[in-house]
């Protein structure tokens, strides 16, 4: 980064804290993503949802969490209405 800014002290004083924050955010994002993947790996319903095209771990887990207990819905149409 210093090469790009010419090591301008004022610019570096602004950029370095932002880069540190970005680093923390990226590490936290990676940790949370791994946690989601681990949860989905252990949830049968999520694994089945993930088998559908374009459904990844986050979508599968979000849908599973939203629906919670599927037996409370009489039909898939009721599920659709619940999601709206």
Phi, psi and omega in degrees: 000322181299325180295323182288327183265357184070021179058030175298119186300320181293317180294315180297326178296331178273322188281319184301316177297324178294320177294323178295317178297316179300318178299316179296316180298318180294321177294318179294319177300317179296319179296314180293322178298317178298321180297316178298313180300319179295318179297313182297321180300328183266354181257115181301316181299317179296320178298319179293318178299320180295340180287346176284144180303138176070009177258115179258186184297322182291316179297316180299315181291321178297316179296315180300318180291324180290316182286323180060265181255103184297336181295345179283351178256132180285331181205170179293334177296323179293323177299315179302317179294324179296326183283341183279000000 
